[in-house]
Coordinates of C-alpha atoms and ligand atoms in Angstrom, one line a residue:
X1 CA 88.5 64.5 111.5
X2 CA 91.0 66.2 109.0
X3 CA 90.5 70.0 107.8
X4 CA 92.2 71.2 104.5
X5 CA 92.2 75.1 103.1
X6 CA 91.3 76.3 99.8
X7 CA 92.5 79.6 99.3
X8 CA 90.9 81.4 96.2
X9 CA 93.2 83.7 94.8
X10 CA 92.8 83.4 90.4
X11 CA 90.8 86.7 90.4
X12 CA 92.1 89.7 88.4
X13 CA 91.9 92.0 91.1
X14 CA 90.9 94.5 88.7
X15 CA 90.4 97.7 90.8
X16 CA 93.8 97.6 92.4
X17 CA 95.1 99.2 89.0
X18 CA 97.9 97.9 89.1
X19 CA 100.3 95.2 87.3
X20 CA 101.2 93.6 90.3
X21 CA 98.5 90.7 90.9
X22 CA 96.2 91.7 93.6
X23 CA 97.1 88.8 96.1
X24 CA 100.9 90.4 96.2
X25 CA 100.4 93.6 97.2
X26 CA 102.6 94.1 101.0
X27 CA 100.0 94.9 103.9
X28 CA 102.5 95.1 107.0
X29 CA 105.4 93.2 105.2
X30 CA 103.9 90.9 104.1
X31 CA 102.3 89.7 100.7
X32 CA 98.2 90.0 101.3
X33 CA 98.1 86.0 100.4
X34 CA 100.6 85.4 102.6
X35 CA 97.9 86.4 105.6
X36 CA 95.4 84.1 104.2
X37 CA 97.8 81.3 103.9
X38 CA 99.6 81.6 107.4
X39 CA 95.9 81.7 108.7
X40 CA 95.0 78.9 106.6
X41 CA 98.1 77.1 107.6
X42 CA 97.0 77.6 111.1
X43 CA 93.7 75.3 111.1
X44 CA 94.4 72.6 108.4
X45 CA 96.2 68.9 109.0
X46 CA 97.7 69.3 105.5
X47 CA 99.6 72.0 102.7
X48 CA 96.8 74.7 102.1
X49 CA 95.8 74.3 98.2
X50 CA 95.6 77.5 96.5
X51 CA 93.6 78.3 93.3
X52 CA 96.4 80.5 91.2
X53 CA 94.5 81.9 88.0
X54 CA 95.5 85.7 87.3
X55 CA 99.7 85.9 87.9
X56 CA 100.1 82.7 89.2
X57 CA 104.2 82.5 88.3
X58 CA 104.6 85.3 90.8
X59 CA 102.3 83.4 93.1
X60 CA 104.2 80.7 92.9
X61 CA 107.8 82.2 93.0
X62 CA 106.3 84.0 96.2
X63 CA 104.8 80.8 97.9
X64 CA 106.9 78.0 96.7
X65 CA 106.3 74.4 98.7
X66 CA 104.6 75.9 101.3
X67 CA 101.2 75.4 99.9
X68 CA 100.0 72.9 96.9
X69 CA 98.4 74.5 93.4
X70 CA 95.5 74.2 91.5
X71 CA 94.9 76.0 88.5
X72 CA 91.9 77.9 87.2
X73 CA 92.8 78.7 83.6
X74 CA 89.6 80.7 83.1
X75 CA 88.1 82.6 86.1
X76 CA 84.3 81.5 86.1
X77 CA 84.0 82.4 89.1
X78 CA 84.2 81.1 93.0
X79 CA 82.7 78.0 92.7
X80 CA 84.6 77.1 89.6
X81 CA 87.0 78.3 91.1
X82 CA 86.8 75.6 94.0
X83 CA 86.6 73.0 91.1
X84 CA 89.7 72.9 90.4
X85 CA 91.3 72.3 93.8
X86 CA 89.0 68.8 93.7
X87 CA 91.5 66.4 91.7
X88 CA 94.3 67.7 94.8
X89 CA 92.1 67.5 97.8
X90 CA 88.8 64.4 97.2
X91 CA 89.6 62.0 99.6
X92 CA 92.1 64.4 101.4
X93 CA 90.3 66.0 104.3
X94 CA 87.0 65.3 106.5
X95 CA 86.3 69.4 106.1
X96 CA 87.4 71.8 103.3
X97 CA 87.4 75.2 104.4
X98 CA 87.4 77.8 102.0
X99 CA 89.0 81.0 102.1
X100 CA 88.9 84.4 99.8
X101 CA 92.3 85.8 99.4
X102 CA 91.5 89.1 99.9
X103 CA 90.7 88.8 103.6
X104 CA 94.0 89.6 105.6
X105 CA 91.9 90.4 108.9
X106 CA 90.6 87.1 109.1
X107 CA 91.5 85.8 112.5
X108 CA 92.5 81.8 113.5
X109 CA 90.6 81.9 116.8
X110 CA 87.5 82.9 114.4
X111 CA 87.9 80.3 112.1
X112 CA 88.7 77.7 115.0
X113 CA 85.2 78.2 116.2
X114 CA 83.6 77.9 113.0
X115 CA 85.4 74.8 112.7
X116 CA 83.8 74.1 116.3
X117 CA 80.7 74.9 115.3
X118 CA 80.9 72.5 112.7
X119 CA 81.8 69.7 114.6
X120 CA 79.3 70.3 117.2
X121 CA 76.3 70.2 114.7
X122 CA 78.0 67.1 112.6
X123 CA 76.7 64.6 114.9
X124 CA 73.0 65.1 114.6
X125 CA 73.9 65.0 110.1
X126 CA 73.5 65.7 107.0
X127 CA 75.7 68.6 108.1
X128 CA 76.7 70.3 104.7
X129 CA 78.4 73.5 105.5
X130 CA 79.1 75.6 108.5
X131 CA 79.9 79.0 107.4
X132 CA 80.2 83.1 109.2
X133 CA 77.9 85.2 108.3
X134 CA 78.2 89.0 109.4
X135 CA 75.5 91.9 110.1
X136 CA 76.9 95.3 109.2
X137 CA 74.8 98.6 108.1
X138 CA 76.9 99.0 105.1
X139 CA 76.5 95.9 103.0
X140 CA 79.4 96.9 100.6
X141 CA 78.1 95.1 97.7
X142 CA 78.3 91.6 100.3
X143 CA 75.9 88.9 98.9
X144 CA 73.2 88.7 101.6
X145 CA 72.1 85.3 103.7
X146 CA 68.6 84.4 103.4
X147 CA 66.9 82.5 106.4
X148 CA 63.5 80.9 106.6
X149 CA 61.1 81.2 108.8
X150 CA 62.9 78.9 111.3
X151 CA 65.7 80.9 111.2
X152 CA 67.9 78.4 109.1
X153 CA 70.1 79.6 106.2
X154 CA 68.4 78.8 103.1
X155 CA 70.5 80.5 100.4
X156 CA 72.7 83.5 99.2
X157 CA 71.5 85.9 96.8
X158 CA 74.5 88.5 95.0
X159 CA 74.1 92.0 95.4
X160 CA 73.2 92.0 91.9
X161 CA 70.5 89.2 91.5
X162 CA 68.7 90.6 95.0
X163 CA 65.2 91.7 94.7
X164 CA 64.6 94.9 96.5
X165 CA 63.6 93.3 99.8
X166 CA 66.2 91.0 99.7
X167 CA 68.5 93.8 99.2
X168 CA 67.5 95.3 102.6
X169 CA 69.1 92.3 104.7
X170 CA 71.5 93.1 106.4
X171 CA 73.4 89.5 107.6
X172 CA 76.1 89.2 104.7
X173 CA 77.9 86.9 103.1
X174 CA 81.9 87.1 104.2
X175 CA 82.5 84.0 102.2
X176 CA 84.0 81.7 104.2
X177 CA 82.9 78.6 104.4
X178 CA 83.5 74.8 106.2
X179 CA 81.8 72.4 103.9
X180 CA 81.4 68.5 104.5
X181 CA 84.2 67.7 102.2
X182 CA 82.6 64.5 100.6
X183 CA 79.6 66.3 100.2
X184 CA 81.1 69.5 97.9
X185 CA 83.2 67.0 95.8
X186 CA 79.6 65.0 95.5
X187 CA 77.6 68.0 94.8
X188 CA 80.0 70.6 93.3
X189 CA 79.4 69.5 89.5
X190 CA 75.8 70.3 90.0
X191 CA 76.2 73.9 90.4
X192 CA 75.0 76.2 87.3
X193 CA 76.0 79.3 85.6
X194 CA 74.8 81.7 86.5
X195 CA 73.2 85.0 83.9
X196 CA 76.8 87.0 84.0
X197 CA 78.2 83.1 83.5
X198 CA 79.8 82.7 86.3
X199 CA 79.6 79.5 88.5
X200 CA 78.8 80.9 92.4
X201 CA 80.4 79.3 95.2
X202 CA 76.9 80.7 96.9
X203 CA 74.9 78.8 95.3
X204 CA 75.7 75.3 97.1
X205 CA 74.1 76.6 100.2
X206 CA 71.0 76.6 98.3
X207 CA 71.7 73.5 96.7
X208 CA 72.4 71.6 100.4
X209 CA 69.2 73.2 101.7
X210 CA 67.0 71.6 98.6
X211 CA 68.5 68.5 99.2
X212 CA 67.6 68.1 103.0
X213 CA 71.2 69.2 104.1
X214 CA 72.2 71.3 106.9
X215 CA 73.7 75.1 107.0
X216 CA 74.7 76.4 109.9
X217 CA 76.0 80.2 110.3
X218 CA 77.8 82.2 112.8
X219 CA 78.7 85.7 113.4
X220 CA 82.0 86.3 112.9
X221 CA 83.7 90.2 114.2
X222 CA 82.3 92.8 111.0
X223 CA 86.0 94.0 111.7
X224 CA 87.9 90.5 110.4
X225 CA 85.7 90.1 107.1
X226 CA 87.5 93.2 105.2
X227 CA 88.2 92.5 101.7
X228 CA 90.4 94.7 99.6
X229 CA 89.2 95.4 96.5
X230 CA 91.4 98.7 95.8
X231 CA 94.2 100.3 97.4
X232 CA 92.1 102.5 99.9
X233 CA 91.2 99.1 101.4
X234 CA 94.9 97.9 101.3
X235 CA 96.0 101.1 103.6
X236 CA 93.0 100.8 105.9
X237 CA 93.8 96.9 106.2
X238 CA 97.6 97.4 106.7
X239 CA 96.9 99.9 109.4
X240 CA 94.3 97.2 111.1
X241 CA 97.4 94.7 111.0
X242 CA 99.8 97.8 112.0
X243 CA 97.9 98.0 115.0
X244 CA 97.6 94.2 115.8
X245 CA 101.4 93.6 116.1
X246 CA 102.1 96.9 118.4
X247 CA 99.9 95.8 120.4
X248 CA 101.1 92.1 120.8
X249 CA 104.6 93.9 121.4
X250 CA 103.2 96.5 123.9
X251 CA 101.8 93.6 126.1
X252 CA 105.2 91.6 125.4
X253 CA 107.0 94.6 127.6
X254 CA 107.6 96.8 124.5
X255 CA 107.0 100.7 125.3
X256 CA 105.4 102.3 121.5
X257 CA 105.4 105.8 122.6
X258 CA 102.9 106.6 119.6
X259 CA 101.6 103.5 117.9
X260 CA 100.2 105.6 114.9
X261 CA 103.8 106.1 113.6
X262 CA 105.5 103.3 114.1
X263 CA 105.8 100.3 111.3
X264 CA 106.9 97.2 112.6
X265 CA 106.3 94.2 110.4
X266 CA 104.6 90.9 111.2
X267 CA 108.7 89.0 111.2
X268 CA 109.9 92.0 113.5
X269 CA 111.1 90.6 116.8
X270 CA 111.8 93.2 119.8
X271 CA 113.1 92.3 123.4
X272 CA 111.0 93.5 126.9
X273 CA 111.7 97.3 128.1
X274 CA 112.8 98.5 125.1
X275 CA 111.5 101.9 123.8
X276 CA 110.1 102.2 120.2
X277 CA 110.2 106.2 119.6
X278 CA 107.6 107.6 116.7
X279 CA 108.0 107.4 113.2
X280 CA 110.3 104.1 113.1
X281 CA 109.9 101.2 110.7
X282 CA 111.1 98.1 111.5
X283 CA 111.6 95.5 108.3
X284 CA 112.2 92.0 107.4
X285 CA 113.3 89.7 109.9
X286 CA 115.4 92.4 111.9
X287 CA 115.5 91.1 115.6
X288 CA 116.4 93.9 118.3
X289 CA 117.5 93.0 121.9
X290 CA 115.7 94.2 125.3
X291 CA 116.7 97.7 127.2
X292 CA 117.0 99.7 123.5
X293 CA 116.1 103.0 122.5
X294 CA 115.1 102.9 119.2
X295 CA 114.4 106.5 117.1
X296 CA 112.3 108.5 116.7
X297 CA 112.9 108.9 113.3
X298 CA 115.0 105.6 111.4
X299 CA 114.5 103.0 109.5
X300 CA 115.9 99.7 110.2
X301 CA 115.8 96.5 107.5
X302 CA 117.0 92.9 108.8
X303 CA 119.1 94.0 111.5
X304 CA 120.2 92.0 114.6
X305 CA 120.7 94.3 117.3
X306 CA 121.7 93.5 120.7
X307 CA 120.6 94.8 124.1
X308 CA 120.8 97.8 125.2
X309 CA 121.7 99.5 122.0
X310 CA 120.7 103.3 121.2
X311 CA 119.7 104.1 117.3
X312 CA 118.6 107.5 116.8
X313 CA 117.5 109.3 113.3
X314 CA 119.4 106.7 111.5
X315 CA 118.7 104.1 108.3
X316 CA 120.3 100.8 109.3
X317 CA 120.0 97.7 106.4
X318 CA 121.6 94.2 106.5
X319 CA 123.9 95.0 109.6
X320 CA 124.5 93.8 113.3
X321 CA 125.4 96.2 116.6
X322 CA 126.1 93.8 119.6
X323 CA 125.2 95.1 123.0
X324 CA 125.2 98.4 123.8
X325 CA 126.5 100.1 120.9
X326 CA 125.0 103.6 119.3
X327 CA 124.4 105.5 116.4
X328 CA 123.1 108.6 115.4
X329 CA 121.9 111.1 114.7
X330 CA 122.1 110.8 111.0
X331 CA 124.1 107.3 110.9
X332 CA 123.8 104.5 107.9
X333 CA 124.5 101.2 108.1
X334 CA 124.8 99.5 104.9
X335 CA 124.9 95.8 104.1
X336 CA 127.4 94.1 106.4
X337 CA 128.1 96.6 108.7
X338 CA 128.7 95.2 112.3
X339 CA 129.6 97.5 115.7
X340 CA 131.2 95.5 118.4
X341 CA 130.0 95.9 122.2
X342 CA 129.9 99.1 123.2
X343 CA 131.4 100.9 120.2
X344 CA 130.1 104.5 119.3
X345 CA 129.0 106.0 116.0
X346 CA 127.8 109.9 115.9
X347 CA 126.7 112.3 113.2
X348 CA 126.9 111.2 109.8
X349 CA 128.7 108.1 109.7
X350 CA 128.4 105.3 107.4
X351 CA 129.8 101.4 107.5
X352 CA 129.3 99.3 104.7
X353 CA 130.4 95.4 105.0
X354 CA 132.8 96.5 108.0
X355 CA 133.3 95.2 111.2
X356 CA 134.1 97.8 114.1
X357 CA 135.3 96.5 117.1
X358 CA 134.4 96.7 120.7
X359 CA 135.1 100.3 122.3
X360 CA 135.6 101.9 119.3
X361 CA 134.5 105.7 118.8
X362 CA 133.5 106.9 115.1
X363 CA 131.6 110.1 116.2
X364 CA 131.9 112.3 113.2
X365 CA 131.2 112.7 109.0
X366 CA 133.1 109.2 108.2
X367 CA 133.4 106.0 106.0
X368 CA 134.1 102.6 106.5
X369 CA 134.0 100.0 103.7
X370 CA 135.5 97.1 103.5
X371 CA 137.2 97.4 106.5
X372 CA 138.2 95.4 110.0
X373 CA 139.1 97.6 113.0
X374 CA 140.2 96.2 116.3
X375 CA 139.1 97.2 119.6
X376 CA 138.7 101.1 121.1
X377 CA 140.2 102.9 117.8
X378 CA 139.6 106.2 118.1
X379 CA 138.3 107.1 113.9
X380 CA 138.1 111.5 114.5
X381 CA 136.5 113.3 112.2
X382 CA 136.3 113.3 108.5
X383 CA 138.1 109.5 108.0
X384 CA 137.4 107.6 104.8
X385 CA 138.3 104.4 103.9
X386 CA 139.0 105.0 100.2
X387 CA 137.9 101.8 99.2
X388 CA 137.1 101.5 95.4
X389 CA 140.0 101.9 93.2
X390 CA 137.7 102.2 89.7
X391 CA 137.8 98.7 89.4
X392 CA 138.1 96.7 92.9
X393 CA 137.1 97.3 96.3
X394 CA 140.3 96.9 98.4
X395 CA 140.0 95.9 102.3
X396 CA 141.5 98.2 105.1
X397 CA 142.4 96.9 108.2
X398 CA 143.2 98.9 111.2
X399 CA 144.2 96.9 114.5
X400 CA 143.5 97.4 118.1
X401 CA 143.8 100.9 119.1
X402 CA 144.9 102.4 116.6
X403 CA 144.3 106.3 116.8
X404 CA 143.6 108.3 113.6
X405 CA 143.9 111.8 113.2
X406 CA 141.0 114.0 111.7
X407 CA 140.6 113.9 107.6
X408 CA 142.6 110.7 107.6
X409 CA 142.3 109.3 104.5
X410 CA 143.0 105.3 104.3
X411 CA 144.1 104.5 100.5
X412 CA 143.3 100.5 100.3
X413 CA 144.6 98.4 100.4
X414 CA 146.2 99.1 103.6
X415 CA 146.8 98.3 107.4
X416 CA 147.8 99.9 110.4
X417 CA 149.4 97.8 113.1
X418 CA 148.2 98.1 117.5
X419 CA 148.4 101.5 118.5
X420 CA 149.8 102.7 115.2
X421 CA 148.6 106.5 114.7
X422 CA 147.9 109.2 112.1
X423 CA 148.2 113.1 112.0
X424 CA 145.6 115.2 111.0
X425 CA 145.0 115.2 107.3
X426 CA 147.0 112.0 106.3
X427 CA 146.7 110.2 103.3
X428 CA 147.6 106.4 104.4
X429 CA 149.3 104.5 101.3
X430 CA 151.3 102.5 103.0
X431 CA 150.7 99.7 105.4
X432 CA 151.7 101.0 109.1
X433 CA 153.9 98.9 111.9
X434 CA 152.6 98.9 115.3
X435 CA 153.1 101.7 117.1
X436 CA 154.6 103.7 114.7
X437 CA 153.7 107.4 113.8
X438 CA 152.7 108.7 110.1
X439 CA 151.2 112.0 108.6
X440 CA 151.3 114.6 105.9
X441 CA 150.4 113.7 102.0
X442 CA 151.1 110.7 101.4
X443 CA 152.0 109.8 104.7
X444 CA 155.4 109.0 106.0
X445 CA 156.9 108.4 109.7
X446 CA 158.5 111.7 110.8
X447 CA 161.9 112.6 109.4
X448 CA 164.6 111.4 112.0
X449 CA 166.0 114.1 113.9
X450 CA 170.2 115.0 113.4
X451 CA 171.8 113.2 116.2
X452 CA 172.9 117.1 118.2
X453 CA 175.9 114.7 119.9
X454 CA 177.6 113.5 116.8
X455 CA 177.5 116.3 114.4
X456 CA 178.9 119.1 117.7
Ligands
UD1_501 C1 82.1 86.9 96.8 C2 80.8 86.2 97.1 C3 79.8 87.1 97.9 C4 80.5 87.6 99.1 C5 81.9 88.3 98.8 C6 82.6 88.6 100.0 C7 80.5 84.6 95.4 C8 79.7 84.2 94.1 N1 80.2 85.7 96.0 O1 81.7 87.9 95.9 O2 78.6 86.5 98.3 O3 79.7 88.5 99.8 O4 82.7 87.4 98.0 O5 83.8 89.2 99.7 O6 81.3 83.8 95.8 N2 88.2 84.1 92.5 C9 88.9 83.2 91.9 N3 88.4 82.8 90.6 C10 87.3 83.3 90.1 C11 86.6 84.3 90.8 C12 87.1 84.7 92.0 O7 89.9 82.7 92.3 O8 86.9 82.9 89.0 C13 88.8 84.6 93.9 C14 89.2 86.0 93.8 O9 90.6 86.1 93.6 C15 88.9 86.4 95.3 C16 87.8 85.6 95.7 O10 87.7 84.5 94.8 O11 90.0 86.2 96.1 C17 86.4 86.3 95.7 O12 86.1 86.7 94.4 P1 85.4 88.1 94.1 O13 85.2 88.2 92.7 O14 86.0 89.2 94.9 O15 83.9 87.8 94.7 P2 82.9 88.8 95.2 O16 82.2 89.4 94.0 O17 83.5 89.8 96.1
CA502 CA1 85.7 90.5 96.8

């Protein structure tokens, strides 16, 4: 028994108001079809097929080979809609489920019991489709299931097309569906358009019925059939998801002291006992170790960071601390930055595609760019990397313990050798030996002293 996905995702999306296609807008991190396809992913033997329509470059660019396309060059609605995935999927798959792309909150373990359910009514056939129905007070515009006497699902009627009694039921539509695959390929061509000329995806539960076939509903959570028409929905959503992934992390040994104010996207990884303070967002595929404090207050995009590392009020992007280094308050790491075990950034710093190394101390108002520093170098207040001539960015490169004074300025490109130092307001021009001693502007070894024996 083989299950494929259909994910609809041609429609306009009109009420977003936006020129961004519906489907792409971020919940969590991630792109809303990207939910729908992950989840889709998640039940079927083969590539999900997605109906593009509406933007469907930028759906592609987005989803490249990880799903297969069908195209609905003019949206006629959800059942036309469904047409067009046919020519990709007859023959394919045993069961077609079909999914709206608007419904992030969808869950797998829901859809593998609707999938259950089919199979467990399948034997007795003529088994058409096995779909979730919900009951909810507020029907918000949801097309609503109509039962007969027995109880069976006979149709769905549209908000719009209800008569007033109809309109009173309360077991909705979610619209998402397992159908007998050979049956919709079968019976698909037979549905009709309806007054607004649109061809409903609804409207083959009626047809199965009149034919002697099968429906079979379920409840599915009201909470997981959320569809986002506008951006209120989109922020109410995102926080739904928000709230999922802290809580997978809180029972994975993560402490979120206040999970209302912390962002951490669905790729996020974080390592047991570590302590998410409020307001942090954690982006991209950033992966932090276990024992860390982390905030309140920063921002970190694709970062690795080891164990045992301490990042407070700081914005960290594309960069690396290993084990138990720090930063903050008021730190940036930029693009390549990388702190060694154990090294120490305070107030104010920034490090741009630098590395520093183990032990080393950068507590105050500084720059690194383009630089490579060796172990436990002492970089006092005020040092800048001058990096940038106007045309090229020139590399500095400052070897193990190397000790520079405060407001050293390090003119690239340049080098200090082990243990070289600087005085207090140098301005570095020339490469340094080891060892040796330089200050004043620009800076220059100290002046030898007359030899007192010779010249009495
Ligand atoms: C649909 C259902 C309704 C259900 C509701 C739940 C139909 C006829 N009605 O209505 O019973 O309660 O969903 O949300 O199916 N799409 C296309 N091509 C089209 C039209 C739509 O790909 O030509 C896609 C949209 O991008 C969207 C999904 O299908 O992802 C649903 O379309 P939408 O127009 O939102 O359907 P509803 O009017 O909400
Ligand atoms: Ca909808």
């Amino acid at each position: 028994m083989t299950t494929a996905s259909v994910i609809l995702a041609a429609g306009y999306g009109t009420r977003m108001k936006s020129n961004l296609p519906k489907v792409l807008h971020p919940l969590a991190g991630r792109p809303l079809v990207d939910w729908v396809v992950t989840t889709g992913e998640s039940i079927g033997d083969r590539r999900p097929v997605v109906v593009v329509g509406h933007g469907k470059e930028l759906v592609q660019d987005l989803l490249g080979e990880r799903v297969d396309y069908a195209e609905q060059k003019e949206l006629l609605g959800t059942g036309h809609a469904v047409m067009q995935a046919e020519p990709v999927l007859r023959g394919q798959a045993d069961r077609v489920v079909v999914l709206y792309s608007d419904m992030p909150l969808l869950q797998e373990a829901t859809l593998q019991k609707l999938l259950k359910l089919y199979q467990q009514n399948e034997d007795s056939g003529q088994l058409a489709i096995a779909m979730l129905t919900i009951v909810r007070d507020d029907p918000q515009g949801f097309g609503r299931v109509i039962r007969n006497d027995e109880g069976q699902i006979q149709s769905i009627v549209e908000e719009v097309d209800c008569t007033p009694v109809q309109r009173e039921i309360r077991e909705l539509n979610p619209g998402i569906y397992c159908f007998n695959g050979e049956w919709l390929w079968q019976n698909l061509s037979k549905l009709e358009k309806s007054p607004k000329g649109e061809y409903y995806l609804t409207d083959m539960i009626a047809i199965a019925t009149s034919q002697g076939w099968r429906v079979v509903g379920m409840q599915a959570p009201p909470e997981e059939v959320y569809g986002i028409n506008d951006r209120t929905h989109l922020a109410a959503a995102a926080s739904v998801l928000r709230q999922r992934i802290n809580e997978q992390h809180m029972r994975a040994g993560v402490t979120i002291v206040d999970p209302a104010s912390t962002y951490i996207e669905a790729s996020v990884q974080i390592g047991q006992d570590t302590t998410i303070h409020p307001g942090c967002h954690l982006q991209g595929k950033t992966t932090i170790g276990s024992g860390c404090e982390i905030g309140p207050n920063s921002q970190i995009v694709e970062c690795m960071i080891g164990d045992e590392c301490r990042v407070l009020y700081s914005v960290l992007e594309y960069a690396r601390m290993d084990r138990a280094s720090e930063i903050g308050p008021f730190g940036h790491l930029r693009k390549g930055a990388h702190l060694g075990e154990e090294v120490h950034m305070g107030n104010f710093g920034e490090v741009k595609n630098s590395y520093l190394g183990p032990g080393t101390k950068m507590g105050h108002f500084s720059y690194v760019g383009d630089a490579t520093v060796g172990k436990n170098v002492n970089l006092s207040a005020g040092i800048i990397t001058c990096n940038y001539d106007g045309k090229n960015k020139n590399h500095t490169e400052l070897a193990d313990d190397v000790f520079l004074g405060s407001d050293t300025l390090l003119v690239a490109p340049v080098s200090l050798g082990v243990g070289a130092r600087t005085g207090a307001g140098s301005v570095v021009t020339r490469d340094v030996p080891d060892g040796a001693l330089v200050y004043g502007v620009p800076a220059r070894p100290p002046r030898q002293k007359p030899n007192s024996e010779q010249s009495a």
